[in-house]
Amino acid sequence: MKNQVQFSSFCLICKKKVQVTELGGFFLCTSKNVRSHQVKESVLGGAPFAINNNAYSALISCLYSSELVSLPKASALRSTMALKSFVEVKPDSHFSIHNLPYGIFKHGGGDTATPRPGVAIGDYVLDLSAIHSAGLFDGPLLCSSDCFHQSNLNKFLELGRPAWKEARATLQKLLSVDEPALQNNASLRQKALLPMDEVEMLLPIAIGDYTDFFSSMHHAKNCGLIFRGPENPVNPNWFHLPIAYHGRASSIVISGTDIIRPRGQGHPSGNSPPYFGPSRKLDFELEMAAVVGPGNELGKPIDVNEAADHIFGVVLMNDWSARDIQAWEYVPLGPFLGKSFGTTISPWIVTLDALQPFACDAPNQIPQPLPYLAEKISKNYDISLEVQIKPAGEEKSFTVTRSNFNHLYWTLTQQLAHHTINGCNLRPGDLLGTGTISGPESESYGCLLELTWNGTKELPVGKTSRKFLEDGDEVIISGICKGNGYNVGFGTCSGKIVPSLP
Ligand SMILES: O=C(O)/C=C/C(=O)CC(=O)CC(=O)O
Ligand SMILES: [Ca+2]
Ligand SMILES: [Mg+2]
């Protein structure tokens, strides 16, 4: 198995030394002398473990024989003791030492304003170019790489999971309370640990291609009911393959960028001709998106069971949508100008390694997917998502929906494998949107189209209400995984609607 990590550790329950093998992000206890009843009662924790002289944060589940840790147990893994950083991390911070998401930032003016990679820790950004220049990336894969001296993360993504793991181990060790190298080096600390409110975040990746899936069954059903009626709201193909459209990479913007209300042809009502003008039905879509790692050669699909090695991490995404333009133009080829005027992503890419403790079972798929989509382990992540709207002139923002990543029917790995099954090549930095993440209840719908049922009812927003977005509205998406005493969060993904061109 590729990229397998093996190590021995100490079982806190059976008090014996055990051999542990990591398999696709899961931990397999290969010790023969561990009794099964101990497994049912508890899951072990302990970190960091030493492997190849690198501090390695890992969790093991105590299983007898060679059974894999099952997914429901994975949620119990998060009850493990929180690691501690010497950098202050407030209890509600999204950026604990368990997280360490990657972004691209610039700081100050002149030479220091060069865009470069960083990770978030508490209220600080750790400058990875400074850490590399100081010789602190001392692992075999990163010590002589220039991937942290780039203005985007693509080169780091291309290196693949072994390098990502090496970076995570190095950074978790460097930032831990027990490690003096950075903690006791005042001049390096001043250079490398920058207050987050002093930096400007930029797009973290150069996005060659962007695809948007349609993976929430609740969203598919609601859109079907609204656009196509109650006969067959979900097309039969939906249950056999992850449906998607090819999006527009050039208009993907970083959180905080204003969105100009698009103009276009709107859907005619009755026998009237289509209208042209500023969209009258501007909407947000609550989504997340996977960032592609090494990718594949043209003509060589990625196996679904190896797809996780091609996903570096996940961001929050808002697929802004003009519903009047979309409804008129998208038959029969799919979304075009109704969605290509802007897509916002959050600045911090949370890695799959950081999300691992929050893995949970993906829904049962009926009918069973074809073999190329059938996964040995099919997982989602328990990520709480929220959308707020801040109307112009308001001090406060108001929550309009709450959902969870685990409502997705098709998994990230199925989406990626399906994307390549015809031989299509994915490249480092490509972005795969999940599709709107709607849950089953009306309070968990992921866009205004559903929340107001295509403008047939008003949605309360503080003292006012909305059918669709108005000029001056700011839409703020946030996402967080809550561990025991720490968070793995995504920060926010926001954008404000400004008036259309005259
Ligand atoms: O079902 C439809 O007609 C339209 C669906 C969408 O607009 C959704 C889309 O962009 C994919 C998604 O976000 O799930
Ligand atoms: Ca979408
Ligand atoms: Mg879009």
Short mmCIF file of C-alpha atoms and ligand atoms in Angstrom, two decimals:
data_model
loop_
_atom_site.label_atom_id
_atom_site.label_comp_id
_atom_site.label_asym_id
_atom_site.label_seq_id
_atom_site.Cartn_x
_atom_site.Cartn_y
_atom_site.Cartn_z
CA MET A 1 0.00 0.00 0.00
CA LYS A 2 1.33 3.41 -1.02
CA ASN A 3 2.40 5.91 1.65
CA GLN A 4 1.90 3.49 4.49
CA VAL A 5 3.22 4.54 7.88
CA GLN A 6 4.08 1.88 10.43
CA PHE A 7 5.10 2.44 13.99
CA SER A 8 4.88 0.97 17.42
CA SER A 9 3.17 2.63 20.31
CA PHE A 10 1.78 2.02 23.73
CA CYS A 11 -1.77 0.95 24.30
CA LEU A 12 -3.18 2.95 27.18
CA ILE A 13 -5.85 0.37 27.89
CA CYS A 14 -4.10 -2.96 27.59
CA LYS A 15 -0.81 -1.36 28.68
CA LYS A 16 1.11 -3.23 26.00
CA LYS A 17 3.33 -2.16 23.20
CA VAL A 18 1.42 -2.50 19.93
CA GLN A 19 2.35 -2.37 16.29
CA VAL A 20 0.28 0.13 14.40
CA THR A 21 -0.17 0.50 10.67
CA GLU A 22 -1.79 3.48 9.07
CA LEU A 23 -3.97 2.61 6.15
CA GLY A 24 -5.65 5.38 4.19
CA GLY A 25 -5.83 7.59 7.26
CA PHE A 26 -7.05 4.81 9.57
CA PHE A 27 -5.05 3.10 12.26
CA LEU A 28 -4.78 -0.62 12.38
CA CYS A 29 -3.53 -2.32 15.52
CA THR A 30 -1.63 -5.41 14.44
CA SER A 31 -0.87 -6.64 17.93
CA LYS A 32 -2.30 -10.11 18.55
CA ASN A 33 -2.62 -9.85 22.30
CA VAL A 34 -5.26 -7.17 22.65
CA ARG A 35 -8.67 -8.33 23.77
CA SER A 36 -11.70 -7.32 21.81
CA HIS A 37 -13.96 -6.23 24.67
CA GLN A 38 -11.59 -3.37 25.42
CA VAL A 39 -12.27 -2.00 21.99
CA LYS A 40 -15.99 -1.65 22.54
CA GLU A 41 -15.50 0.34 25.67
CA SER A 42 -12.95 2.81 24.65
CA VAL A 43 -10.70 4.28 22.06
CA LEU A 44 -7.13 5.12 22.86
CA GLY A 45 -5.36 8.34 22.38
CA GLY A 46 -1.86 9.60 22.66
CA ALA A 47 0.34 11.99 20.77
CA PRO A 48 2.86 12.69 19.59
CA PHE A 49 4.52 9.42 18.63
CA ALA A 50 8.08 9.38 17.39
CA ILE A 51 8.55 7.96 13.91
CA ASN A 52 11.75 8.45 12.01
CA ASN A 53 12.68 11.14 14.54
CA ASN A 54 9.73 13.27 13.51
CA ALA A 55 7.09 14.08 16.07
CA TYR A 56 4.00 12.52 14.58
CA SER A 57 0.61 13.20 15.93
CA ALA A 58 -1.46 10.08 15.70
CA LEU A 59 -4.30 8.31 17.37
CA ILE A 60 -4.68 4.59 17.62
CA SER A 61 -7.71 2.52 18.24
CA CYS A 62 -7.14 -0.66 20.16
CA LEU A 63 -8.46 -3.55 18.11
CA TYR A 64 -7.60 -7.19 18.32
CA SER A 65 -6.44 -9.14 15.26
CA SER A 66 -6.24 -6.93 12.23
CA GLU A 67 -9.60 -5.23 12.04
CA LEU A 68 -9.75 -1.66 10.78
CA VAL A 69 -11.02 1.09 13.05
CA SER A 70 -14.61 1.46 11.97
CA LEU A 71 -15.96 4.87 11.03
CA PRO A 72 -18.40 5.32 13.93
CA LYS A 73 -15.42 4.85 16.22
CA ALA A 74 -13.55 7.54 14.39
CA SER A 75 -15.77 10.16 15.98
CA ALA A 76 -14.68 8.88 19.39
CA LEU A 77 -11.10 9.56 18.39
CA ARG A 78 -11.69 13.25 18.81
CA SER A 79 -12.05 12.87 22.55
CA THR A 80 -8.29 12.48 22.66
CA MET A 81 -6.33 14.99 24.70
CA ALA A 82 -5.74 18.29 22.97
CA LEU A 83 -2.18 19.02 21.90
CA LYS A 84 -0.86 22.33 23.19
CA SER A 85 0.98 25.05 21.32
CA PHE A 86 3.24 27.71 22.81
CA VAL A 87 1.26 30.18 20.67
CA GLU A 88 -1.89 31.25 22.50
CA VAL A 89 -4.98 29.65 20.95
CA LYS A 90 -8.24 30.95 22.46
CA PRO A 91 -10.88 28.29 23.16
CA ASP A 92 -13.15 29.50 20.35
CA SER A 93 -10.31 29.87 17.81
CA HIS A 94 -10.74 27.88 14.58
CA PHE A 95 -6.99 27.47 14.29
CA SER A 96 -5.72 25.06 16.94
CA ILE A 97 -2.47 23.12 16.61
CA HIS A 98 -4.65 20.18 15.46
CA ASN A 99 -5.68 22.19 12.41
CA LEU A 100 -2.77 24.07 10.79
CA PRO A 101 -4.53 25.04 7.54
CA TYR A 102 -2.49 26.42 4.64
CA GLY A 103 -2.97 29.74 2.87
CA ILE A 104 -1.10 32.40 0.90
CA PHE A 105 -0.62 35.81 2.49
CA LYS A 106 1.25 39.04 2.11
CA HIS A 107 2.43 41.32 4.88
CA GLY A 108 3.35 44.99 4.81
CA GLY A 109 4.70 46.87 1.80
CA GLY A 110 7.89 46.63 -0.30
CA ASP A 111 9.85 43.37 -0.35
CA THR A 112 8.04 41.85 2.59
CA ALA A 113 4.80 42.07 0.61
CA THR A 114 5.77 39.08 -1.53
CA PRO A 115 2.92 36.54 -1.45
CA ARG A 116 4.04 33.39 0.37
CA PRO A 117 2.66 30.30 2.10
CA GLY A 118 1.64 30.32 5.73
CA VAL A 119 -0.31 28.23 8.24
CA ALA A 120 -2.83 29.66 10.69
CA ILE A 121 -2.26 29.15 14.43
CA GLY A 122 -4.49 31.02 16.90
CA ASP A 123 -4.47 34.71 15.89
CA TYR A 124 -1.18 34.32 13.99
CA VAL A 125 0.12 33.25 10.61
CA LEU A 126 3.32 31.22 10.56
CA ASP A 127 5.42 32.22 7.54
CA LEU A 128 6.58 28.95 5.96
CA SER A 129 9.19 30.63 3.76
CA ALA A 130 10.89 32.00 6.92
CA ILE A 131 10.69 28.59 8.62
CA HIS A 132 12.20 26.92 5.56
CA SER A 133 14.96 29.54 5.24
CA ALA A 134 15.80 28.97 8.91
CA GLY A 135 16.42 25.28 8.08
CA LEU A 136 13.56 24.05 10.25
CA PHE A 137 11.92 21.94 7.54
CA ASP A 138 14.54 19.24 8.07
CA GLY A 139 12.64 16.21 6.72
CA PRO A 140 13.93 14.45 3.59
CA LEU A 141 11.15 15.61 1.24
CA LEU A 142 10.99 19.29 2.13
CA CYS A 143 14.48 20.30 3.27
CA SER A 144 15.69 21.16 -0.22
CA SER A 145 12.35 21.91 -1.89
CA ASP A 146 11.47 25.49 -2.83
CA CYS A 147 7.72 24.82 -2.50
CA PHE A 148 7.41 27.27 0.42
CA HIS A 149 9.04 30.07 -1.56
CA GLN A 150 6.19 30.26 -4.09
CA SER A 151 3.26 32.62 -4.48
CA ASN A 152 0.79 29.73 -4.52
CA LEU A 153 0.61 26.25 -2.99
CA ASN A 154 0.53 24.29 -6.26
CA LYS A 155 4.12 23.07 -6.01
CA PHE A 156 3.54 21.79 -2.46
CA LEU A 157 0.28 20.11 -3.56
CA GLU A 158 2.08 18.34 -6.39
CA LEU A 159 4.48 16.68 -3.92
CA GLY A 160 1.66 14.53 -2.54
CA ARG A 161 0.71 13.01 0.78
CA PRO A 162 4.17 11.94 2.04
CA ALA A 163 5.36 15.57 1.82
CA TRP A 164 2.10 16.86 3.34
CA LYS A 165 2.54 14.48 6.27
CA GLU A 166 6.15 15.50 6.70
CA ALA A 167 5.15 19.19 6.76
CA ARG A 168 2.37 18.57 9.28
CA ALA A 169 4.64 16.58 11.59
CA THR A 170 7.35 19.26 11.41
CA LEU A 171 4.92 22.10 12.07
CA GLN A 172 3.05 20.37 14.89
CA LYS A 173 6.35 19.70 16.58
CA LEU A 174 7.72 23.20 15.97
CA LEU A 175 4.61 24.87 17.39
CA SER A 176 4.21 22.54 20.35
CA VAL A 177 4.74 23.78 23.88
CA ASP A 178 7.56 21.29 24.43
CA GLU A 179 9.71 22.40 21.51
CA PRO A 180 12.27 25.21 21.96
CA ALA A 181 13.48 25.73 18.34
CA LEU A 182 11.01 28.50 17.47
CA GLN A 183 9.60 29.23 20.92
CA ASN A 184 13.01 30.31 22.27
CA ASN A 185 14.26 32.08 19.15
CA ALA A 186 12.92 35.64 19.54
CA SER A 187 14.24 37.02 16.27
CA LEU A 188 12.86 34.14 14.21
CA ARG A 189 9.55 34.32 16.07
CA GLN A 190 9.27 38.01 15.23
CA LYS A 191 9.98 37.34 11.59
CA ALA A 192 7.90 34.20 11.17
CA LEU A 193 4.88 34.58 13.47
CA LEU A 194 2.77 37.43 12.14
CA PRO A 195 -0.46 38.75 13.65
CA MET A 196 -3.29 37.59 11.41
CA ASP A 197 -4.91 41.03 11.41
CA GLU A 198 -1.76 42.47 9.77
CA VAL A 199 -1.72 40.17 6.76
CA GLU A 200 -3.75 40.13 3.58
CA MET A 201 -4.92 36.72 2.43
CA LEU A 202 -4.79 35.87 -1.29
CA LEU A 203 -6.06 32.98 -3.40
CA PRO A 204 -4.04 30.03 -2.05
CA ILE A 205 -3.82 28.13 -5.33
CA ALA A 206 -3.60 28.76 -9.05
CA ILE A 207 -6.82 27.10 -10.17
CA GLY A 208 -6.54 25.66 -13.67
CA ASP A 209 -9.95 24.01 -13.70
CA TYR A 210 -13.00 24.18 -11.50
CA THR A 211 -15.87 21.70 -11.48
CA ASP A 212 -19.02 21.96 -9.38
CA PHE A 213 -20.84 18.79 -8.32
CA PHE A 214 -24.47 18.38 -7.25
CA SER A 215 -24.08 15.93 -4.37
CA SER A 216 -26.77 16.77 -1.82
CA MET A 217 -29.90 14.74 -2.45
CA HIS A 218 -32.00 17.28 -0.53
CA HIS A 219 -30.75 20.11 -2.76
CA ALA A 220 -31.28 18.02 -5.92
CA LYS A 221 -34.82 17.18 -4.85
CA ASN A 222 -35.72 20.76 -3.92
CA CYS A 223 -34.27 22.21 -7.15
CA GLY A 224 -36.15 19.52 -9.09
CA LEU A 225 -39.43 20.38 -7.36
CA ILE A 226 -38.91 24.11 -8.01
CA PHE A 227 -37.58 23.99 -11.59
CA ARG A 228 -39.13 20.80 -12.97
CA GLY A 229 -42.18 20.00 -10.84
CA PRO A 230 -43.22 17.08 -8.66
CA GLU A 231 -43.32 14.34 -11.35
CA ASN A 232 -39.65 13.37 -11.25
CA PRO A 233 -37.84 15.89 -9.09
CA VAL A 234 -34.59 13.88 -9.02
CA ASN A 235 -33.51 12.48 -12.40
CA PRO A 236 -32.81 8.73 -12.23
CA ASN A 237 -29.17 9.25 -13.30
CA TRP A 238 -28.54 11.20 -10.06
CA PHE A 239 -28.46 7.99 -7.98
CA HIS A 240 -25.93 6.35 -10.31
CA LEU A 241 -23.29 9.02 -10.73
CA PRO A 242 -22.08 12.27 -9.17
CA ILE A 243 -23.56 14.90 -11.52
CA ALA A 244 -21.50 18.04 -12.15
CA TYR A 245 -21.01 20.98 -14.49
CA HIS A 246 -17.72 22.52 -15.59
CA GLY A 247 -17.40 25.86 -13.82
CA ARG A 248 -15.36 28.93 -14.62
CA ALA A 249 -11.95 29.09 -12.87
CA SER A 250 -11.11 32.67 -13.90
CA SER A 251 -13.83 34.22 -11.73
CA ILE A 252 -12.98 32.39 -8.49
CA VAL A 253 -12.15 35.05 -5.90
CA ILE A 254 -10.86 35.11 -2.35
CA SER A 255 -13.16 35.78 0.60
CA GLY A 256 -13.74 39.51 1.11
CA THR A 257 -13.95 40.35 -2.61
CA ASP A 258 -17.09 42.29 -3.62
CA ILE A 259 -19.43 40.59 -6.09
CA ILE A 260 -20.94 42.78 -8.79
CA ARG A 261 -24.57 41.93 -9.42
CA PRO A 262 -24.54 40.28 -12.86
CA ARG A 263 -26.66 41.41 -15.78
CA GLY A 264 -28.18 38.99 -18.23
CA GLN A 265 -31.29 37.55 -19.82
CA GLY A 266 -33.89 36.63 -17.27
CA HIS A 267 -36.45 33.87 -17.55
CA PRO A 268 -39.63 35.17 -19.21
CA SER A 269 -42.89 34.84 -17.31
CA GLY A 270 -45.87 33.49 -19.24
CA ASN A 271 -45.81 34.60 -22.87
CA SER A 272 -43.61 37.68 -22.34
CA PRO A 273 -40.14 37.80 -23.93
CA PRO A 274 -37.03 37.36 -21.75
CA TYR A 275 -35.89 40.53 -19.97
CA PHE A 276 -32.35 41.92 -19.90
CA GLY A 277 -30.88 43.70 -16.91
CA PRO A 278 -29.44 43.23 -13.43
CA SER A 279 -30.35 39.83 -12.01
CA ARG A 280 -33.55 39.95 -9.95
CA LYS A 281 -32.88 36.60 -8.29
CA LEU A 282 -29.34 36.71 -6.98
CA ASP A 283 -28.54 33.84 -4.61
CA PHE A 284 -25.72 32.26 -2.60
CA GLU A 285 -24.92 28.53 -2.51
CA LEU A 286 -23.43 27.03 0.65
CA GLU A 287 -20.69 24.70 -0.55
CA MET A 288 -17.30 23.30 0.24
CA ALA A 289 -14.64 22.42 -2.32
CA ALA A 290 -11.83 19.87 -2.49
CA VAL A 291 -8.38 21.05 -3.56
CA VAL A 292 -6.68 18.53 -5.86
CA GLY A 293 -3.14 17.33 -5.02
CA PRO A 294 -0.88 15.49 -7.49
CA GLY A 295 -3.66 14.64 -9.96
CA ASN A 296 -3.36 12.16 -12.83
CA GLU A 297 -1.95 11.78 -16.29
CA LEU A 298 -4.34 12.17 -19.22
CA GLY A 299 -5.89 8.78 -19.95
CA LYS A 300 -5.12 7.27 -16.51
CA PRO A 301 -8.08 7.35 -14.11
CA ILE A 302 -7.63 7.49 -10.33
CA ASP A 303 -8.98 4.49 -8.40
CA VAL A 304 -11.71 5.50 -5.96
CA ASN A 305 -9.83 3.80 -3.10
CA GLU A 306 -6.74 5.88 -3.81
CA ALA A 307 -8.59 9.10 -4.44
CA ALA A 308 -7.96 10.47 -0.92
CA ASP A 309 -4.25 10.70 -1.76
CA HIS A 310 -5.20 13.19 -4.46
CA ILE A 311 -7.15 15.52 -2.18
CA PHE A 312 -4.97 17.95 -0.25
CA GLY A 313 -7.77 19.58 1.68
CA VAL A 314 -11.03 21.46 1.69
CA VAL A 315 -12.20 25.10 1.64
CA LEU A 316 -15.55 26.83 2.11
CA MET A 317 -17.15 27.96 -1.13
CA ASN A 318 -20.02 30.19 -2.25
CA ASP A 319 -21.20 29.44 -5.78
CA TRP A 320 -23.07 32.72 -6.33
CA SER A 321 -26.01 32.01 -8.63
CA ALA A 322 -28.37 34.25 -10.60
CA ARG A 323 -31.48 32.09 -10.60
CA ASP A 324 -33.37 34.07 -13.26
CA ILE A 325 -30.44 33.87 -15.72
CA GLN A 326 -29.81 30.21 -14.83
CA ALA A 327 -33.43 29.11 -15.27
CA TRP A 328 -33.59 30.59 -18.79
CA GLU A 329 -30.20 29.57 -20.16
CA TYR A 330 -29.38 26.17 -18.70
CA VAL A 331 -31.56 23.89 -20.83
CA PRO A 332 -30.11 21.67 -22.28
CA LEU A 333 -26.38 22.22 -21.61
CA GLY A 334 -26.36 23.30 -17.97
CA PRO A 335 -25.28 26.38 -16.00
CA PHE A 336 -23.35 29.07 -17.90
CA LEU A 337 -23.58 32.83 -17.24
CA GLY A 338 -25.90 32.37 -14.27
CA LYS A 339 -22.95 31.08 -12.25
CA SER A 340 -19.73 32.21 -13.97
CA PHE A 341 -19.69 35.82 -12.69
CA GLY A 342 -18.09 34.95 -9.36
CA THR A 343 -17.36 32.09 -6.97
CA THR A 344 -15.87 32.87 -3.55
CA ILE A 345 -13.56 30.58 -1.55
CA SER A 346 -12.18 30.86 1.97
CA PRO A 347 -8.44 31.56 2.32
CA TRP A 348 -7.43 28.61 4.52
CA ILE A 349 -7.22 25.07 3.13
CA VAL A 350 -7.95 22.60 5.93
CA THR A 351 -6.13 19.35 5.18
CA LEU A 352 -7.77 15.93 5.08
CA ASP A 353 -5.26 14.92 7.77
CA ALA A 354 -6.67 17.59 10.11
CA LEU A 355 -10.23 16.46 9.29
CA GLN A 356 -9.52 12.79 9.93
CA PRO A 357 -10.77 12.79 13.57
CA PHE A 358 -14.10 14.13 12.28
CA ALA A 359 -14.64 11.42 9.67
CA CYS A 360 -18.03 9.73 9.81
CA ASP A 361 -19.95 7.21 7.73
CA ALA A 362 -21.20 8.43 4.38
CA PRO A 363 -24.89 7.59 3.73
CA ASN A 364 -25.87 4.18 2.48
CA GLN A 365 -26.12 4.34 -1.31
CA ILE A 366 -29.06 2.59 -2.95
CA PRO A 367 -28.77 1.39 -5.67
CA GLN A 368 -25.23 0.26 -5.06
CA PRO A 369 -22.85 2.30 -7.18
CA LEU A 370 -21.06 0.64 -10.09
CA PRO A 371 -17.76 -1.02 -9.07
CA TYR A 372 -15.59 1.94 -10.12
CA LEU A 373 -17.49 4.09 -7.57
CA ALA A 374 -17.70 1.45 -4.81
CA GLU A 375 -15.42 2.39 -1.94
CA LYS A 376 -13.88 0.11 0.66
CA ILE A 377 -14.33 2.90 3.19
CA SER A 378 -16.91 5.52 2.36
CA LYS A 379 -16.61 8.58 4.53
CA ASN A 380 -17.96 12.04 5.07
CA TYR A 381 -16.87 14.58 7.67
CA ASP A 382 -18.82 16.08 10.53
CA ILE A 383 -18.37 19.78 9.70
CA SER A 384 -20.98 22.23 11.05
CA LEU A 385 -21.79 24.90 8.49
CA GLU A 386 -23.61 28.17 8.87
CA VAL A 387 -24.62 31.05 6.58
CA GLN A 388 -25.22 34.58 7.86
CA ILE A 389 -26.45 37.65 6.00
CA LYS A 390 -25.38 41.16 7.02
CA PRO A 391 -27.67 43.69 5.32
CA ALA A 392 -26.23 47.09 4.35
CA GLY A 393 -26.06 49.48 7.29
CA GLU A 394 -26.54 46.71 9.88
CA GLU A 395 -23.98 46.20 12.64
CA LYS A 396 -24.92 42.57 13.06
CA SER A 397 -25.20 39.59 10.77
CA PHE A 398 -28.08 37.11 11.04
CA THR A 399 -27.98 33.34 10.66
CA VAL A 400 -30.20 32.18 7.79
CA THR A 401 -29.29 28.50 7.65
CA ARG A 402 -27.31 25.77 9.44
CA SER A 403 -26.19 22.61 7.68
CA ASN A 404 -23.47 19.96 7.84
CA PHE A 405 -21.02 18.52 5.34
CA ASN A 406 -22.20 15.03 6.33
CA HIS A 407 -25.46 15.55 4.39
CA LEU A 408 -23.62 14.85 1.12
CA TYR A 409 -24.65 11.66 -0.67
CA TRP A 410 -21.66 11.36 -3.00
CA THR A 411 -18.30 11.51 -1.20
CA LEU A 412 -15.33 13.69 -2.18
CA THR A 413 -13.43 10.57 -3.25
CA GLN A 414 -16.29 9.33 -5.44
CA GLN A 415 -16.51 12.77 -7.05
CA LEU A 416 -12.79 12.75 -7.81
CA ALA A 417 -12.71 9.17 -9.12
CA HIS A 418 -15.76 9.80 -11.30
CA HIS A 419 -14.17 12.96 -12.71
CA THR A 420 -11.19 10.94 -13.99
CA ILE A 421 -12.94 7.71 -15.05
CA ASN A 422 -13.04 8.76 -18.72
CA GLY A 423 -9.32 9.58 -18.61
CA CYS A 424 -9.75 13.30 -17.90
CA ASN A 425 -6.66 14.61 -16.12
CA LEU A 426 -6.83 16.59 -12.89
CA ARG A 427 -3.96 18.91 -12.05
CA PRO A 428 -2.56 20.29 -8.78
CA GLY A 429 -4.75 23.14 -7.58
CA ASP A 430 -7.89 22.12 -9.47
CA LEU A 431 -11.02 22.80 -7.44
CA LEU A 432 -13.96 20.40 -7.06
CA GLY A 433 -17.05 22.02 -5.51
CA THR A 434 -19.30 19.64 -3.59
CA GLY A 435 -22.53 21.24 -4.73
CA THR A 436 -24.94 23.04 -2.42
CA ILE A 437 -24.98 21.35 0.98
CA SER A 438 -28.63 21.22 1.97
CA GLY A 439 -29.87 19.08 4.84
CA PRO A 440 -33.32 17.49 5.15
CA GLU A 441 -34.97 20.21 7.29
CA SER A 442 -36.06 23.55 5.85
CA GLU A 443 -33.73 25.36 8.33
CA SER A 444 -30.78 23.51 6.77
CA TYR A 445 -31.36 24.37 3.11
CA GLY A 446 -28.20 25.71 1.45
CA CYS A 447 -29.48 28.57 -0.73
CA LEU A 448 -32.25 31.18 -0.92
CA LEU A 449 -33.84 29.37 -3.88
CA GLU A 450 -34.77 26.64 -1.41
CA LEU A 451 -35.15 28.75 1.75
CA THR A 452 -37.70 31.08 0.08
CA TRP A 453 -38.96 28.43 -2.36
CA ASN A 454 -37.96 30.51 -5.40
CA GLY A 455 -39.13 33.76 -3.84
CA THR A 456 -42.62 32.57 -2.97
CA LYS A 457 -42.02 33.36 0.71
CA GLU A 458 -39.95 35.79 2.76
CA LEU A 459 -37.00 34.67 4.89
CA PRO A 460 -36.53 36.73 8.08
CA VAL A 461 -33.12 38.46 8.26
CA GLY A 462 -33.03 40.43 11.53
CA LYS A 463 -35.68 43.16 11.40
CA THR A 464 -36.03 42.77 7.64
CA SER A 465 -36.52 39.84 5.27
CA ARG A 466 -35.30 38.54 1.92
CA LYS A 467 -36.52 36.60 -1.10
CA PHE A 468 -33.18 37.00 -2.89
CA LEU A 469 -30.03 39.04 -2.18
CA GLU A 470 -30.13 42.82 -2.25
CA ASP A 471 -27.31 45.23 -3.04
CA GLY A 472 -25.20 45.78 0.07
CA ASP A 473 -25.93 42.32 1.53
CA GLU A 474 -22.85 40.53 2.78
CA VAL A 475 -23.06 36.73 2.86
CA ILE A 476 -20.79 35.04 5.39
CA ILE A 477 -20.26 31.25 5.39
CA SER A 478 -18.45 29.59 8.29
CA GLY A 479 -17.52 25.98 9.06
CA ILE A 480 -16.12 24.25 12.13
CA CYS A 481 -15.36 20.79 13.55
CA LYS A 482 -15.49 20.71 17.33
CA GLY A 483 -13.05 18.40 19.10
CA ASN A 484 -12.62 17.94 22.80
CA GLY A 485 -10.94 21.16 23.90
CA TYR A 486 -9.95 22.28 20.42
CA ASN A 487 -11.44 23.24 17.07
CA VAL A 488 -10.55 22.48 13.50
CA GLY A 489 -12.25 25.37 11.74
CA PHE A 490 -12.34 26.93 8.30
CA GLY A 491 -12.72 30.58 9.30
CA THR A 492 -15.13 32.40 7.02
CA CYS A 493 -15.91 32.83 3.34
CA SER A 494 -17.63 36.15 2.71
CA GLY A 495 -18.61 38.47 -0.10
CA LYS A 496 -20.74 41.60 -0.46
CA ILE A 497 -23.12 42.31 -3.33
CA VAL A 498 -22.49 45.64 -5.03
CA PRO A 499 -24.82 47.20 -7.61
CA SER A 500 -24.70 46.07 -11.17
CA LEU A 501 -23.04 48.17 -13.89
CA PRO A 502 -25.39 50.82 -15.35
O1 LIG B 1 -31.25 21.33 -10.23
C1 LIG B 1 -31.06 22.34 -10.86
O2 LIG B 1 -31.74 22.61 -11.84
C2 LIG B 1 -30.01 23.32 -10.52
C3 LIG B 1 -29.13 23.11 -9.58
C4 LIG B 1 -28.14 24.09 -9.21
O3 LIG B 1 -28.16 25.28 -9.47
C5 LIG B 1 -27.12 23.56 -8.38
C6 LIG B 1 -25.67 23.64 -8.73
O4 LIG B 1 -24.98 24.62 -9.01
C7 LIG B 1 -25.01 22.44 -8.19
C8 LIG B 1 -25.10 22.49 -6.71
O5 LIG B 1 -24.70 23.51 -6.15
O6 LIG B 1 -25.52 21.51 -6.08
CA CA B 2 -23.31 25.10 -7.08
MG MG B 3 -20.02 29.98 -9.34
#
